[in-house]
XYZ file of C-alpha atoms in Angstrom:
544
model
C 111.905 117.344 -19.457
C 115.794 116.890 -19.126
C 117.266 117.502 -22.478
C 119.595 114.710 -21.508
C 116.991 112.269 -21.327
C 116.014 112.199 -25.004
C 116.823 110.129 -27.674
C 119.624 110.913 -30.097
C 117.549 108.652 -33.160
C 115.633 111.073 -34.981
C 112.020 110.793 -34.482
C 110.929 108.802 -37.598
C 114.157 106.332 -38.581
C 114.789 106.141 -42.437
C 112.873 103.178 -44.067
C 116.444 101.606 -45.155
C 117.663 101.980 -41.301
C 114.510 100.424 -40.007
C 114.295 97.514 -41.701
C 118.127 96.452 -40.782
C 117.296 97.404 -37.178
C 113.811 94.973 -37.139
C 116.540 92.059 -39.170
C 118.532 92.718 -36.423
C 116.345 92.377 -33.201
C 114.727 89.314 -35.075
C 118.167 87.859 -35.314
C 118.522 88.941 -31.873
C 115.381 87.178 -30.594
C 116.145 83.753 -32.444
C 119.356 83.443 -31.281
C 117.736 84.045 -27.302
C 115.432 81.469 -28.789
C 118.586 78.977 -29.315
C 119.960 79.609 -26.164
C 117.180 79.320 -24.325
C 116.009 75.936 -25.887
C 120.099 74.566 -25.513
C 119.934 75.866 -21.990
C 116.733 73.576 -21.626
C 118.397 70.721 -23.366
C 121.144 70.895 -21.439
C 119.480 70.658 -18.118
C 117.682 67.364 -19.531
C 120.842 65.943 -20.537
C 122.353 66.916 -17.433
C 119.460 65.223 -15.767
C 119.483 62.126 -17.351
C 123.010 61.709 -16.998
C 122.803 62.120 -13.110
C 120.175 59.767 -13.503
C 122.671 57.219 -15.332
C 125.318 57.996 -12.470
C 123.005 56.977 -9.950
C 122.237 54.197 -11.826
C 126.028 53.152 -12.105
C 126.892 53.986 -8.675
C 123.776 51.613 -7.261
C 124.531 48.553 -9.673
C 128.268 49.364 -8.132
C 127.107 49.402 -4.579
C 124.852 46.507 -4.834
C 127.871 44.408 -6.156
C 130.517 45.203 -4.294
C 129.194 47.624 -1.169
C 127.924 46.740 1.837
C 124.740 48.055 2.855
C 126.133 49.766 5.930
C 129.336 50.919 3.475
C 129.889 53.004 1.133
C 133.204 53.504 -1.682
C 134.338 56.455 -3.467
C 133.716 56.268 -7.114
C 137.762 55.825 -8.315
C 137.795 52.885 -6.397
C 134.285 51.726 -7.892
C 135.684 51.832 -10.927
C 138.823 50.045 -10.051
C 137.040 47.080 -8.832
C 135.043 46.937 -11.630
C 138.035 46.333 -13.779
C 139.136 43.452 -11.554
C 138.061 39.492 -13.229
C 137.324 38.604 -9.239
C 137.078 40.832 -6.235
C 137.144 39.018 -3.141
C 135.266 40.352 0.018
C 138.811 40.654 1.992
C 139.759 43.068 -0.852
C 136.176 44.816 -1.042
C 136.922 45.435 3.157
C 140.658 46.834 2.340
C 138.950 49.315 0.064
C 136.267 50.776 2.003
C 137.038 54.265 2.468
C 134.613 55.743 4.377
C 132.419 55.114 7.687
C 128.683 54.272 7.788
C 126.498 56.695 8.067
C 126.526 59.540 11.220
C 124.041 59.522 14.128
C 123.807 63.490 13.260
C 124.693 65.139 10.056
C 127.457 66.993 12.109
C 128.869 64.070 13.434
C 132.580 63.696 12.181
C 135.543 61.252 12.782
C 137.258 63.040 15.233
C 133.716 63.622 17.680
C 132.945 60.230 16.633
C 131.366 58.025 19.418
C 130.290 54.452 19.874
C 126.580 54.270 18.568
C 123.390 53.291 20.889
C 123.477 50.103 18.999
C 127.350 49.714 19.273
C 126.992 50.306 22.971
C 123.906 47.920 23.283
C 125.751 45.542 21.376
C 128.644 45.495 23.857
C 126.383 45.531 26.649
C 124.417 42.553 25.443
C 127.556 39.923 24.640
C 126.867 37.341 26.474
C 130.832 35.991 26.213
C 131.456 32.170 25.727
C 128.294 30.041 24.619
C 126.914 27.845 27.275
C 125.894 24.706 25.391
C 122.344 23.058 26.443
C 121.851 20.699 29.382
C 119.945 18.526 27.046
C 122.608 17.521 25.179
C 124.570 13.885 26.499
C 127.768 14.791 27.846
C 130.819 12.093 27.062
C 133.462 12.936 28.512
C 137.134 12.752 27.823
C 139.579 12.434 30.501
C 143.281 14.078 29.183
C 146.442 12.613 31.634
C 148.762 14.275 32.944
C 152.639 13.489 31.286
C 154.905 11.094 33.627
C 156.870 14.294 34.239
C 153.733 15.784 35.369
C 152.691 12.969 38.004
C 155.950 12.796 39.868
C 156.612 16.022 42.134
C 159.973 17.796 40.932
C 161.264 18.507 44.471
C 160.355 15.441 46.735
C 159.598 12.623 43.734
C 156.969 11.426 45.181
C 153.789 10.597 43.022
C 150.928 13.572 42.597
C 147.548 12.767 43.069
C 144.698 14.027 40.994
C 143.141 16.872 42.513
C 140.691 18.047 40.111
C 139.931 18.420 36.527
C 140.103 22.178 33.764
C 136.993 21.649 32.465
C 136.060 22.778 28.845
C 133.252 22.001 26.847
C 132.815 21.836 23.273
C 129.988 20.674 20.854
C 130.648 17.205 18.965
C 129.063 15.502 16.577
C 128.316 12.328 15.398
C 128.742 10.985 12.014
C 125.103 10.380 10.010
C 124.315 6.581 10.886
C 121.858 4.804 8.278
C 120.572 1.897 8.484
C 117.656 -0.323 7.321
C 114.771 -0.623 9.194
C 113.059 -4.279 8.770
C 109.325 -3.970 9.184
C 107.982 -7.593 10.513
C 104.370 -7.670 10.961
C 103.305 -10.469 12.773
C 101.154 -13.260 11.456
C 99.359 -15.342 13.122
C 97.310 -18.884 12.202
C 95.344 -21.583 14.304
C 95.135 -25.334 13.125
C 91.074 -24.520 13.167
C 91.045 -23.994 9.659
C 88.065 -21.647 10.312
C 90.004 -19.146 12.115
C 92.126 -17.951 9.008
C 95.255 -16.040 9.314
C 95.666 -12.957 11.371
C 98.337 -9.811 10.171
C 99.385 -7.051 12.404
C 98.343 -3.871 11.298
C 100.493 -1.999 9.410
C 102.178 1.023 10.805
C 100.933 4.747 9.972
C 103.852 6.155 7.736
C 103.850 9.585 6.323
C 104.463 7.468 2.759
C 103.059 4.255 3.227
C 104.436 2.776 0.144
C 107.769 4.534 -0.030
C 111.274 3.081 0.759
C 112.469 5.949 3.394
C 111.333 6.029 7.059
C 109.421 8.850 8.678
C 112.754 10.139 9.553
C 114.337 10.195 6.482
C 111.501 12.103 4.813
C 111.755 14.548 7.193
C 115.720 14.917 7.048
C 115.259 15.378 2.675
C 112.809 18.220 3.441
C 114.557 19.829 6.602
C 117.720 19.784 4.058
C 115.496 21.727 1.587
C 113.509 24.133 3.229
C 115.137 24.912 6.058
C 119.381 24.375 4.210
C 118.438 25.068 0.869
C 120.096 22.025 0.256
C 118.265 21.019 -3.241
C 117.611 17.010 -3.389
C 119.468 16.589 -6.430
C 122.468 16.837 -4.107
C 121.450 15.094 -1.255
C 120.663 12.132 -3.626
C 124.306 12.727 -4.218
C 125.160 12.801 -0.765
C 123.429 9.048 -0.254
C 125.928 7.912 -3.260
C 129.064 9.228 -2.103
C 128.474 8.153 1.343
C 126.477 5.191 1.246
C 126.500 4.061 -2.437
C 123.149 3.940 -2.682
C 121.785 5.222 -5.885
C 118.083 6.624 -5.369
C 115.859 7.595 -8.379
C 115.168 11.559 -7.696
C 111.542 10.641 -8.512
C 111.451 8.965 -5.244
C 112.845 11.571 -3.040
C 110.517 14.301 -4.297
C 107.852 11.822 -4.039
C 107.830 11.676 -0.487
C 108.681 15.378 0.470
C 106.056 16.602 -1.698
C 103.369 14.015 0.145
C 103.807 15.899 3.461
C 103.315 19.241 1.326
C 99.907 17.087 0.624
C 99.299 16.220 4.034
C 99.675 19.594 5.240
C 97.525 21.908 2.887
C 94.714 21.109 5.386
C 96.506 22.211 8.050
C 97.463 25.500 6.616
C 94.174 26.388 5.633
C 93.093 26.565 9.103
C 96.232 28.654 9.754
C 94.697 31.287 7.190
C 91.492 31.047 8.448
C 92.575 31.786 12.099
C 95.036 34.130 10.677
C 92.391 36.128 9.059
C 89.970 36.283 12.406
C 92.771 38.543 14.012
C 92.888 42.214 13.406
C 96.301 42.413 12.119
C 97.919 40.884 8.773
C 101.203 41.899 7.052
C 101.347 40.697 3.814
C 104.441 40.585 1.194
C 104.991 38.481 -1.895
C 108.686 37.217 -3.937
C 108.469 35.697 -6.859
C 110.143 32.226 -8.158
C 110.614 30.550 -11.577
C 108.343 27.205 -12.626
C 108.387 24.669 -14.807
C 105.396 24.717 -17.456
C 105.046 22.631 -20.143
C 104.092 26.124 -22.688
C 107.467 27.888 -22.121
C 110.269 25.424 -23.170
C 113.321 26.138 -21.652
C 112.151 29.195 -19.821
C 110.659 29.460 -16.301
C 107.097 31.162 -15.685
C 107.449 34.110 -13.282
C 105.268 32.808 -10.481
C 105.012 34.137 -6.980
C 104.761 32.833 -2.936
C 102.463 35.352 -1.328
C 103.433 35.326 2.484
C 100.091 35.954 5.086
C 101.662 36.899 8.539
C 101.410 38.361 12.140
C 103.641 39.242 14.373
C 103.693 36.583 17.664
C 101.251 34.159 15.426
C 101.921 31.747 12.193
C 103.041 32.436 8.478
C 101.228 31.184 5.387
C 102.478 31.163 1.813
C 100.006 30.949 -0.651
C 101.031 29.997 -4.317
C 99.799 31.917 -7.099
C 101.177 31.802 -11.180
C 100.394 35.730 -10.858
C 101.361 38.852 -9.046
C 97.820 40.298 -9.827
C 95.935 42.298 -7.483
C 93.053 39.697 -7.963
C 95.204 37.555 -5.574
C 95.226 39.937 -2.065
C 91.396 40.669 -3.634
C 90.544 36.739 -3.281
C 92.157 36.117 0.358
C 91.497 39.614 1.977
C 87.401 40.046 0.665
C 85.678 39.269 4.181
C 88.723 40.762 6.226
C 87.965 44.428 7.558
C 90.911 44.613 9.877
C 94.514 46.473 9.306
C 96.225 45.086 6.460
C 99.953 46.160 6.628
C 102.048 45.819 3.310
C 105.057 47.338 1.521
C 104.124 49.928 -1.567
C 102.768 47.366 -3.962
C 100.187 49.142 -5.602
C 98.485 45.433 -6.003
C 97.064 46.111 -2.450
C 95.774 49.402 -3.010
C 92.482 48.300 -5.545
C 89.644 46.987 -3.793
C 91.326 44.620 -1.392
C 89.848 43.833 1.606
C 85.954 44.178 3.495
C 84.457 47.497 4.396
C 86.390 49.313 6.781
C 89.791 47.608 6.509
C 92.413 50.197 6.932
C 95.604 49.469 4.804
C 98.798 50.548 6.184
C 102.405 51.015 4.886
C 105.469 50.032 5.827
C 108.373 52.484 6.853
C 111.391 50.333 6.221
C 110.563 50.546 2.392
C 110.368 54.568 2.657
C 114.113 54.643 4.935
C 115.847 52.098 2.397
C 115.251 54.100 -0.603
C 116.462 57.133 1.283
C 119.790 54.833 2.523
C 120.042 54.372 -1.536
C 119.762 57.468 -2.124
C 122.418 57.956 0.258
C 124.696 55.885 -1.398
C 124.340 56.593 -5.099
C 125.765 60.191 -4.606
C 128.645 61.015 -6.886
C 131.428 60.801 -4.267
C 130.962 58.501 -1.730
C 132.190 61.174 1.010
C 129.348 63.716 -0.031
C 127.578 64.472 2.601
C 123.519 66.222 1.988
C 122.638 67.437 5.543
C 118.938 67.646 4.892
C 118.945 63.808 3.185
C 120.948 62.347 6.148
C 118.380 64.311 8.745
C 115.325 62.542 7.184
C 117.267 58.977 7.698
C 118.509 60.232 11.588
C 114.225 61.146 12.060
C 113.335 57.726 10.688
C 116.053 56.003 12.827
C 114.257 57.880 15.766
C 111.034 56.121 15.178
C 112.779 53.237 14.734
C 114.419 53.551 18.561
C 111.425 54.456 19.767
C 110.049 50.865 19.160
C 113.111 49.285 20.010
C 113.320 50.552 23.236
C 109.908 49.782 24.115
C 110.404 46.312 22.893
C 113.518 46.185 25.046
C 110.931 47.388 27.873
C 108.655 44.596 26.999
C 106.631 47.093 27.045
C 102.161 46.396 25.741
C 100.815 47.673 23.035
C 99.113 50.155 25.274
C 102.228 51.236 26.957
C 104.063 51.695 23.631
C 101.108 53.295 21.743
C 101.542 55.779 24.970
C 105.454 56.007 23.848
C 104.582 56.976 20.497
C 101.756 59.445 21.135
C 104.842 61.528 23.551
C 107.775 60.397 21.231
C 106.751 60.681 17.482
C 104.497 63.398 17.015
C 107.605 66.490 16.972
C 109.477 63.780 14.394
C 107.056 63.140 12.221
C 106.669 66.744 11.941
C 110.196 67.313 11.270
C 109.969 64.507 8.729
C 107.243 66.122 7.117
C 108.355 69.500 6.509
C 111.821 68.896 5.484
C 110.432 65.974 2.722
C 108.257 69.026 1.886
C 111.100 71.495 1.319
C 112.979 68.865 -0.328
C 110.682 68.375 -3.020
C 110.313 71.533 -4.574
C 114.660 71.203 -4.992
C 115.596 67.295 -6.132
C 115.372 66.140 -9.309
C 111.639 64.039 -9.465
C 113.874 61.473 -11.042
C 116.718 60.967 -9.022
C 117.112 58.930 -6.466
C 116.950 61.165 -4.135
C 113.465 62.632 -5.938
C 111.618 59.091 -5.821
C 112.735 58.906 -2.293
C 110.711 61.793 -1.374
C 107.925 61.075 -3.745
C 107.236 57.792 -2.361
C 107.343 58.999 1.358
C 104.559 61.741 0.875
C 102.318 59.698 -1.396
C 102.032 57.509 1.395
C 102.422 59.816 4.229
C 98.656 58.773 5.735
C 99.116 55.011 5.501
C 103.159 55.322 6.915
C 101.663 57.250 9.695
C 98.893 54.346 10.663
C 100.756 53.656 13.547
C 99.488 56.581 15.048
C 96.151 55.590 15.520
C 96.813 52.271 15.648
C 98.635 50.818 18.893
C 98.984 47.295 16.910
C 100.608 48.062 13.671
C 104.425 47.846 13.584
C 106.368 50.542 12.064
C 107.996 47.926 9.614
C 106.876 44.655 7.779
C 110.316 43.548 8.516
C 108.359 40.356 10.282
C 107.135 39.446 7.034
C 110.057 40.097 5.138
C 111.985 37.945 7.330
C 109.566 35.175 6.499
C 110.822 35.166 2.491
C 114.464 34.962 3.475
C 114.311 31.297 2.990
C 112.552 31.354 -0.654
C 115.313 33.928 -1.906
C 117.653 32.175 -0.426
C 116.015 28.710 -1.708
C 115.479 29.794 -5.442
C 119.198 30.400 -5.664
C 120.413 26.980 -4.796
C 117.373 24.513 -6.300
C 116.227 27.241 -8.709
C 113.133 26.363 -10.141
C 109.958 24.590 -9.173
C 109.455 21.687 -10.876
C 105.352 22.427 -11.971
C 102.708 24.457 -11.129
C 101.085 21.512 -9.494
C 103.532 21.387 -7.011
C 103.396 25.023 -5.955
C 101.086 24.659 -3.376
C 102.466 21.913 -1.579
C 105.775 23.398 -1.416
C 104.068 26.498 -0.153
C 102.155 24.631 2.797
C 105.813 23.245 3.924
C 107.098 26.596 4.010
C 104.256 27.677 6.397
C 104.692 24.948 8.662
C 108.651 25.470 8.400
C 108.503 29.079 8.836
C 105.687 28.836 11.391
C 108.030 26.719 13.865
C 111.200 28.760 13.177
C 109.193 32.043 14.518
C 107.361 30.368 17.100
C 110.530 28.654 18.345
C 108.873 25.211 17.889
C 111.490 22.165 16.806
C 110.551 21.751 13.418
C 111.490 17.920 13.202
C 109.841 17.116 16.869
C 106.726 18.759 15.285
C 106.752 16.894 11.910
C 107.664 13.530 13.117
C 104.450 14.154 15.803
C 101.947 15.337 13.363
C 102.667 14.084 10.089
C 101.832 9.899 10.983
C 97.934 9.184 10.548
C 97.337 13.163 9.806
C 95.180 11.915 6.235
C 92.887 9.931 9.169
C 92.360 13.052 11.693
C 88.764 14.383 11.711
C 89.039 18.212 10.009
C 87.635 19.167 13.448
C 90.659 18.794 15.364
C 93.022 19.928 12.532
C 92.948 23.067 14.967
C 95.152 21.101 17.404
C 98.123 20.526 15.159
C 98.898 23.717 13.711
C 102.618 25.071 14.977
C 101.030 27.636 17.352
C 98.660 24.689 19.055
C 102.068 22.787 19.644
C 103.670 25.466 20.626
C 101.193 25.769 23.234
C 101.330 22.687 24.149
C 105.479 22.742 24.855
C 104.938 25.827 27.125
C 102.767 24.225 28.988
């Protein structure tokens, strides 16, 4: 052995030395011990606190961003200092473009985007208003100077006409309709007196026409106009003072009259093999929680091409999707609510996901980074793969291409970037916090990976439920303006006029033509022929 290579400590260590040396290394090993447990807290703290950023930076973003924009954090917190920030100033501020086509896409490479480009090849230019419309037109004369030639003074003579058209409108005319019914007698005082009938009304005993019904609930459901204010409207305008009673009276009648209606819509609905289903909550009136709404929820029944039904529920328990979907064994295509996951549906329904919900947290993600201008290559690249999928579709829809052709698009299309996708959400996971924004992302895309990827198999299923999110555009938008609904009684009327209303607005049908045709007599019509007047039987019936 290399005399170099032994120890210098003599073999056995005095008893004194040995004991300050063992002090020593167990000093030693509880200050590692410190350390290493600081070290740990530290990387929680430093966690949480990226967690609380994110937090910040969204609550900033969804108050003053646009979702297609994003600001740097200085001028976040700028804004947030401001009593009112206008959107003019919120535009002057924005600091940074939307997001690339390609992570190495820059501002000076920049180029006009397929949907820029599609956008600018689609304008149609000035609006051509409808030949329907009456035309009344308005003949504007030349000046004296103008009808007298300059050179020879001799008197010009019309030789045609600039023509420009622009759409006018009337001012709202009321007036009162006088209902006579004729009554008749003979001098045979056996014959008796003889009444015309009296007219089918949507509410018989009400004071407002047919018309007038329609117009409250039309300014409701389809303006978000609450009737609070258009009882307002009728006294500033008309002076006529109309107890609120009465106008909710006869809008919620034709929620009555239509519950029928819609029920066949569900049933019809159901028969199909293809339902996407979403729910939004709003606030009721009940009579146990004083001066506090009940959380209650519209649950939205829809397919793409074919009717929506709301159905009103006081709950957002899974018992609900349970109690509608129990006989249906078809697809069933919903966001992420776990509510949709236990038990719902026949044997042999398959239950697919929706991909817009997996992309948006990823755009949030996006935007909650700690400087606006950061830039995560591998983040943006899952967005750019989704966005692929999502052209995919587009273009076949811009094809009008079937379900057969497309399904034939996405078996040659998808398959290499779905497996792009799936590999780089792998890699991703073992690095992001599970927390972060960036973590639940990720951890919501591969939990559902099987039921995102439906459309795979399926040549019907959409890659989004963006149809039936659409279709609750006009609750949010409602609850904001008339803010509550009155009781839980009520609920399901309300939620049979937003079918109808919703029903005509996708199938293009004229949602006054189609209540002014159905709504007189419809508490006499035989439930066999209820069939006939839902929106997609009329609808029918126009393109014919």
């Amino acid at each position: 052995m290399n005399p170099a290579s032994k120890s210098s400590l003599p073999a056995e260590l005095d008893p004194v030395v040995a004991a300050v040396l063992e002090q020593l290394q167990q000093k030693v090993e509880t200050k590692d011990r410190i350390i290493a447990e600081k070290d740990q807290a530290l990387s929680v703290a430093e966690a949480i606190i990226q967690q609380l950023k994110e937090a910040l930076r969204a609550e900033r973003v969804a108050r003053y961003g646009k979702r297609s924009e994003k600001l740097s954090d200085l001028q976040f917190q700028l804004l947030d200092l401001e009593p009112g920030v206008s959107s003019d100033e919120i535009e002057r501020e924005v600091a940074s473009d939307p997001l690339p086509e390609c992570p190495g896409d820059t501002q000076e490479n920049h180029k006009p985007t397929e949907k820029q480009q599609r956008a600018r090849r689609n304008h149609p230019g000035r609006n051509e208003l409808p030949a329907h419309l009456e035309r009344v037109e308005q003949i504007i004369a030349c000046t004296a100077e103008q009808c007298t030639c300059g050179k020879c003074g001799k008197e010009t003579r019309v030789i045609g006409y600039e023509t420009t058209e622009v759409l006018s409108k009337k001012p709202t005319e009321y007036f009162v309709s006088v209902i006579k019914r004729e009554k008749r007698a003979c001098s045979c005082e056996e014959h008796g007196v003889a009444t015309a009938a009296v007219p089918e009304r949507i509410a018989p005993k009400s004071i407002f026409s047919d018309e007038v019904i329609i117009d409250f609930l039309v300014g409701k459901y389809c303006d978000s106009l609450p009737i609070y204010r258009q009882r307002a409207i009728l006294w500033r305008d008309l002076g006529i003072d109309v107890a609120l009673t009465t106008m909710n009276d006869g809008v919620l009648r034709v929620g009555e009259l239509l519950i029928p209606v819609v029920d066949v819509m569900l049933r019809d609905l159901l028969t199909g093999g293809y339902v996407q289903a979403d729910e939004t909550y709003c606030g009721v009136q009940t009579p146990e929680r004083k001066g506090e709404n009940h959380k209650a929820f519209f649950w939205q029944y829809s397919s793409p091409g074919k009717g929506v039904v709301f159905d009103f529920e006081m709950t957002r328990s899974g018992e609900v999707p349970k109690a509608v979907f129990k006989d249906f064994s078809g697809i069933l295509h919903t966001d992420g609510y776990a509510g949709y996951d236990e038990d719902v549906g026949a044997k042999g329904m398959v239950h697919a996901c929706c991909m817009s919900h997996s992309r948006r947290k990823f755009i949030d993600a996006l935007k909650v980074r700690e400087k606006a201008r950061a830039t995560d290559a591998e983040l943006e690249r899952v967005v750019v793969l989704m966005d692929g999928l999502f052209a995919m579709d587009r273009e076949a829809r811009e094809q009008n291409l079937s379900l057969d052709d497309r399904h034939a698009l996405r078996q040659e299309r998808a398959p290499a970037l779905l497996e792009e996708l799936h590999s780089l959400l792998l890699k991703m996971k073992g690095r992001v916090l599970p927390k972060s924004a960036e973590g639940k992302a990720v951890s919501y895309t591969l939990t559902r990976w099987d039921k995102l990827t439906r459309f795979m198999h399926y040549p019907v299923v959409e890659l989004s439920t963006n149809w039936a999110e659409n279709s609750m555009r006009p609750i949010s938008i409602g609850r904001r303006n008339w803010l509550h609904i009155g009781s839980k009684e009520a609920g399901p009327k309300i939620a049979a006029i937003f079918s109808i209303v919703e029903s005509c607005r996708k199938l293009g049908v004229p949602i006054r033509q189609y209540l002014a045709d159905m709504l007189p007599g419809l508490a006499n019509r035989s439930i066999q022929h209820l069939s006939e007047l839902t929106p997609m039987a009329y609808a029918a019936k126009l393109a014919k």
